[in-house]
Structures are given as structure tokens and as C-alpha cells.
CSV table of C-alpha atoms in Angstrom, one decimal:
chain,number,residue,atom,x,y,z
A,1,GLY,CA,60.6,93.8,15.1
A,2,ALA,CA,59.6,90.2,15.6
A,3,VAL,CA,57.8,89.6,18.9
A,4,VAL,CA,57.4,86.4,20.8
A,5,SER,CA,55.0,86.3,23.7
A,6,GLN,CA,55.4,83.8,26.4
A,7,HIS,CA,52.8,83.1,29.1
A,8,PRO,CA,52.7,82.8,32.0
A,9,SER,CA,55.7,84.8,33.2
A,10,TRP,CA,55.7,83.3,36.7
A,11,VAL,CA,54.0,80.2,38.1
A,12,ILE,CA,54.1,78.6,41.5
A,13,CYS,CA,52.5,75.2,42.0
A,14,LYS,CA,52.5,72.1,44.1
A,15,SER,CA,54.7,69.1,43.4
A,16,GLY,CA,52.9,66.6,41.2
A,17,THR,CA,50.9,69.0,39.1
A,18,SER,CA,51.3,69.7,35.4
A,19,VAL,CA,52.1,73.1,34.1
A,20,LYS,CA,51.6,74.4,30.6
A,21,ILE,CA,53.7,77.2,29.1
A,22,GLU,CA,52.6,78.9,25.9
A,23,CYS,CA,54.9,80.6,23.3
A,24,ARG,CA,53.3,82.7,20.6
A,25,SER,CA,54.9,84.5,17.7
A,26,LEU,CA,52.8,87.6,17.3
A,27,ASP,CA,54.0,89.2,14.0
A,28,PHE,CA,55.8,86.4,12.1
A,29,GLN,CA,55.4,82.8,11.3
A,30,ALA,CA,57.8,80.7,13.4
A,31,THR,CA,58.8,77.8,11.3
A,32,THR,CA,60.7,76.4,14.2
A,33,MET,CA,60.4,77.0,17.9
A,34,PHE,CA,62.9,76.2,20.5
A,35,TRP,CA,62.6,75.6,24.2
A,36,TYR,CA,65.4,76.4,26.6
A,37,ARG,CA,66.0,76.0,30.3
A,38,GLN,CA,68.2,78.4,32.2
A,39,PHE,CA,69.7,77.6,35.6
A,40,PRO,CA,70.8,80.5,37.8
A,41,LYS,CA,74.0,82.2,36.6
A,42,GLN,CA,74.2,79.8,33.7
A,43,SER,CA,73.6,80.0,30.0
A,44,LEU,CA,70.6,78.7,28.1
A,45,MET,CA,70.5,74.9,27.6
A,46,LEU,CA,68.5,73.8,24.6
A,47,MET,CA,65.8,71.3,25.6
A,48,ALA,CA,64.1,70.6,22.3
A,49,THR,CA,63.3,71.9,18.9
A,50,SER,CA,60.0,71.7,17.2
A,51,ASN,CA,58.8,72.3,13.7
A,52,GLU,CA,55.2,73.1,13.0
A,53,GLY,CA,53.2,69.9,12.6
A,54,SER,CA,56.1,67.6,13.5
A,55,LYS,CA,57.2,65.9,16.6
A,56,ALA,CA,59.8,67.8,18.7
A,57,THR,CA,63.4,66.8,18.6
A,58,TYR,CA,64.7,66.5,22.2
A,59,GLU,CA,68.3,67.1,23.3
A,60,GLN,CA,70.1,64.3,25.0
A,61,GLY,CA,69.2,63.9,28.6
A,62,VAL,CA,65.8,65.6,28.3
A,63,GLU,CA,62.9,63.4,29.1
A,64,LYS,CA,60.3,63.7,26.3
A,65,ASP,CA,57.6,62.2,28.4
A,66,LYS,CA,58.1,64.8,31.1
A,67,PHE,CA,58.5,67.8,28.9
A,68,LEU,CA,55.7,67.6,26.3
A,69,ILE,CA,56.0,69.9,23.4
A,70,ASN,CA,53.3,70.7,20.9
A,71,HIS,CA,53.8,72.9,17.9
A,72,ALA,CA,50.3,73.0,16.5
A,73,SER,CA,50.6,76.1,14.3
A,74,LEU,CA,53.2,78.5,12.9
A,75,THR,CA,52.4,80.9,15.7
A,76,LEU,CA,52.0,78.7,18.8
A,77,SER,CA,54.1,76.1,20.6
A,78,THR,CA,53.4,74.8,24.1
A,79,LEU,CA,55.6,73.1,26.7
A,80,THR,CA,53.9,71.0,29.4
A,81,VAL,CA,55.9,70.0,32.4
A,82,THR,CA,54.1,66.9,33.6
A,83,SER,CA,54.1,65.8,37.2
A,84,ALA,CA,56.4,68.6,38.1
A,85,HIS,CA,58.8,68.3,41.0
A,86,PRO,CA,61.0,70.8,42.8
A,87,GLU,CA,64.0,69.9,40.7
A,88,ASP,CA,62.0,71.1,37.7
A,89,SER,CA,62.0,74.6,39.1
A,90,SER,CA,63.9,76.8,36.6
A,91,PHE,CA,63.6,79.6,34.1
A,92,TYR,CA,62.1,78.3,30.8
A,93,ILE,CA,62.5,80.4,27.7
A,94,CYS,CA,61.1,79.8,24.2
A,95,SER,CA,62.1,81.3,20.9
A,96,GLY,CA,60.9,81.3,17.4
A,97,ALA,CA,62.8,81.5,14.1
A,98,GLY,CA,61.3,82.3,10.8
A,99,GLY,CA,63.6,80.3,8.6
A,100,SER,CA,67.2,79.6,7.6
A,101,GLY,CA,69.6,82.3,8.5
A,102,GLN,CA,67.0,84.1,10.6
A,103,PRO,CA,67.9,84.8,14.2
A,104,GLN,CA,65.8,83.4,17.0
A,105,HIS,CA,63.4,85.8,18.7
A,106,PHE,CA,62.9,85.1,22.4
A,107,GLY,CA,60.0,85.3,24.7
A,108,ASP,CA,60.5,86.9,28.1
A,109,GLY,CA,60.7,83.5,29.9
A,110,THR,CA,58.6,81.7,32.5
A,111,ARG,CA,59.9,81.3,36.0
A,112,LEU,CA,58.6,78.0,37.3
A,113,SER,CA,58.7,77.3,41.0
A,114,ILE,CA,57.5,73.9,42.3
A,115,LEU,CA,56.9,73.7,46.0
B,1,ALA,CA,80.0,70.5,16.5
B,2,GLN,CA,80.4,74.1,17.5
B,3,SER,CA,81.3,75.9,20.7
B,4,VAL,CA,81.4,79.4,22.0
B,5,THR,CA,83.8,80.8,24.7
B,6,GLN,CA,83.1,84.0,26.5
B,7,LEU,CA,86.3,84.6,28.4
B,8,ASP,CA,85.0,87.0,31.0
B,9,SER,CA,82.1,86.1,33.3
B,10,GLN,CA,81.9,89.6,34.7
B,11,VAL,CA,83.1,93.0,33.3
B,12,PRO,CA,82.8,96.1,35.5
B,13,VAL,CA,83.2,99.4,33.7
B,14,PHE,CA,82.6,103.0,34.6
B,15,GLU,CA,79.7,104.9,33.0
B,16,GLU,CA,80.7,106.6,29.7
B,17,ALA,CA,83.8,104.4,29.4
B,18,PRO,CA,84.3,102.1,26.4
B,19,VAL,CA,83.8,98.3,26.8
B,20,GLU,CA,84.7,95.2,24.9
B,21,LEU,CA,83.1,91.8,25.6
B,22,ARG,CA,85.1,89.0,24.2
B,23,CYS,CA,83.7,86.0,22.3
B,24,ASN,CA,85.6,83.2,20.5
B,25,TYR,CA,84.0,80.3,18.7
B,26,SER,CA,85.0,77.1,17.1
B,27,SER,CA,83.2,75.3,14.3
B,28,SER,CA,84.0,72.9,11.5
B,29,VAL,CA,81.6,74.7,9.1
B,30,SER,CA,80.7,78.3,8.3
B,31,VAL,CA,78.7,80.0,10.9
B,32,TYR,CA,76.3,82.8,11.7
B,33,LEU,CA,77.1,84.8,14.8
B,34,PHE,CA,74.9,86.7,17.2
B,35,TRP,CA,75.0,88.7,20.4
B,36,TYR,CA,72.0,88.8,22.7
B,37,VAL,CA,71.3,90.8,25.8
B,38,GLN,CA,69.3,89.5,28.8
B,39,TYR,CA,67.9,91.8,31.5
B,40,PRO,CA,66.9,90.3,34.8
B,41,ASN,CA,64.0,87.9,34.7
B,42,GLN,CA,63.6,88.5,30.9
B,43,GLY,CA,64.2,86.6,27.8
B,44,LEU,CA,67.0,87.4,25.3
B,45,GLN,CA,66.9,90.4,23.0
B,46,LEU,CA,68.9,90.3,19.8
B,47,LEU,CA,71.6,93.0,19.8
B,48,LEU,CA,73.2,92.3,16.4
B,49,LYS,CA,74.0,89.5,14.0
B,50,TYR,CA,76.6,88.6,11.4
B,51,LEU,CA,75.3,86.5,8.5
B,52,SER,CA,77.5,87.6,5.6
B,53,GLY,CA,79.1,90.7,4.1
B,54,SER,CA,80.8,93.4,6.0
B,55,THR,CA,82.7,92.1,9.0
B,56,LEU,CA,81.8,95.1,11.1
B,57,VAL,CA,78.2,94.8,12.3
B,58,LYS,CA,76.3,97.5,14.0
B,59,GLY,CA,73.4,96.7,16.3
B,60,ILE,CA,71.0,98.4,18.6
B,61,ASN,CA,71.8,100.6,21.6
B,62,GLY,CA,75.1,101.7,20.1
B,63,PHE,CA,76.7,98.3,20.1
B,64,GLU,CA,78.9,96.9,17.3
B,65,ALA,CA,80.8,93.7,16.8
B,66,GLU,CA,83.6,92.6,14.4
B,67,PHE,CA,83.8,89.2,12.9
B,68,ASN,CA,87.4,88.0,12.6
B,69,LYS,CA,87.5,84.7,10.7
B,70,SER,CA,91.2,84.1,11.2
B,71,GLN,CA,91.0,84.6,14.9
B,72,THR,CA,87.5,83.0,15.1
B,73,SER,CA,86.3,85.9,17.2
B,74,PHE,CA,83.3,88.1,17.4
B,75,HIS,CA,83.9,90.7,20.1
B,76,LEU,CA,81.2,93.1,21.1
B,77,ARG,CA,82.1,96.8,21.7
B,78,LYS,CA,80.5,100.0,22.7
B,79,PRO,CA,82.4,103.3,22.9
B,80,SER,CA,80.5,104.8,25.8
B,81,VAL,CA,78.3,102.7,28.2
B,82,HIS,CA,75.3,103.8,30.2
B,83,ILE,CA,73.9,102.5,33.4
B,84,SER,CA,71.0,101.0,31.4
B,85,ASP,CA,73.5,98.7,29.6
B,86,THR,CA,73.9,96.7,32.9
B,87,ALA,CA,72.8,93.3,31.9
B,88,GLU,CA,74.1,89.9,30.8
B,89,TYR,CA,75.3,89.4,27.3
B,90,PHE,CA,75.4,86.2,25.4
B,91,CYS,CA,77.4,85.4,22.3
B,92,ALA,CA,75.9,82.7,20.1
B,93,VAL,CA,76.8,80.7,16.9
B,94,SER,CA,74.8,78.7,14.5
B,95,ASP,CA,75.9,76.7,11.4
B,96,ARG,CA,74.8,77.7,8.0
B,97,ARG,CA,72.4,75.0,7.2
B,98,SER,CA,70.5,75.3,4.0
B,99,GLY,CA,66.8,75.5,4.7
B,100,GLY,CA,65.0,74.7,7.9
B,101,TYR,CA,66.1,75.9,11.3
B,102,GLN,CA,69.6,76.4,12.7
B,103,LYS,CA,70.7,75.1,16.1
B,104,VAL,CA,72.2,77.8,18.1
B,105,THR,CA,75.0,77.3,20.7
B,106,PHE,CA,75.2,80.0,23.4
B,107,GLY,CA,78.2,81.0,25.4
B,108,THR,CA,78.1,81.1,29.1
B,109,GLY,CA,77.4,84.8,29.2
B,110,THR,CA,79.2,88.0,30.4
B,111,LYS,CA,77.7,90.1,33.1
B,112,LEU,CA,78.3,93.8,32.3
B,113,GLN,CA,78.2,96.0,35.4
B,114,VAL,CA,78.2,99.7,34.7
B,115,ILE,CA,79.4,101.7,37.6
B,116,PRO,CA,78.1,105.2,38.0
């Protein structure tokens, strides 16, 4: 089946640093990639959607200057949390979809802890 | 706009007993429907999907779901659960856009606890 690899799986860093999370589709071309944030005991909240070679579309309330998304190829998207603060601590999950009508395939998530 | 309601936040069930996890949706357009499972500290894994055709959909790990358009439901069932089925289950819906991606709306999840 379709596999999405997300790296790193866990990161702990100091407040003020920037953190980059990678999302790779290993055996399919992800026309679109999605980035979600999941708070404890809650569902996934879509942060942004990106199509290869285009600027990401951010959901209302998500700061695009804080959460930088790059979708440089059909197999790689990155999310950079700039100047991270403790309130940015969360579980971030990416997914990729191969096209219309195709389900999203999810990475295993990244647990981000900002001290 | 579309929404998904998972009525039960937690469902405890004894091992080898049957289980049904409920999901209702609302949408002004035709939809695709999905069930995902999430194990602790992991991403979501697709259990099954309904795109078109037969309303009874069979997925992995012995799960199945039935699309009921009149009741706008897509309940997930398994005739006999195992300890390994303990996880959180998310129902999701997306609209049938032509071309391009589809924006998925997730329910709030149902935590299935299988009791030995």
C-alpha cells in the first residue's frame, strides 16, 4: 500500500528555535499533501494544504509566517515551525493524496515538545 | 460545508464480542467516506473507504462499514474484536470534487477499548 514517511518522529527543542518536519511519499506521487495538528484527546485539525509547486493554502487561524510549508516535489513536503514556543507543542501529522477520489495516506506523526 | 459526528467518545467491549462504532455526516454535496484507525503516537491508517458502488464496504482487520444515504450514516462494525483492535477510530468525509485534492473533515474519534 501507499506509504508516507514522516521525520523526525519526536523532537524536543528550546523555545525560539525553528523546527523542520519532513513528509515523504515513498511509493506514490502525492499530488497534494496535508498538514494536521492534533491536540491531546482531540481530532485532527487541518492546518494547510499544499499542491506540488504551488503555495500552500492555510486554514483560518493558522499563521502562514509561523508554519512554513514547502512542497517542492511530488514526493516531499516540509513544515517548518519558526521561532517555536511552548504553545506550539503538539502532535503534527502529514498526509499525501494521489488525486481526486483517492484517500489520504498518513505519516506516523511528529511529536513536538518546546521547552 | 460538511461535518462528521461520532456519537460515542469511548466504547468498551469484551474480547470476541461484536462492536459497532457510529458515524453520521452532513453535507450539501455527494461525499466519499472513510474510516481510519490511530494507534498511540502514530498517524492514521486507512481501514476502509466508500467511493461508490456497493454500500457495504469491507476493510482490513475484519472491519466493515455500511453507507446509508437516507440516514446519512457510515457505521463501522466488526463481528469479533481482539485486544489488538484497541485504538482510536476516526470517521471522515470528503466531497466529490472533480480533479485535484479533496478536503477531508474528521470526526472527533471513538476510543475502542477491548477488555480481555
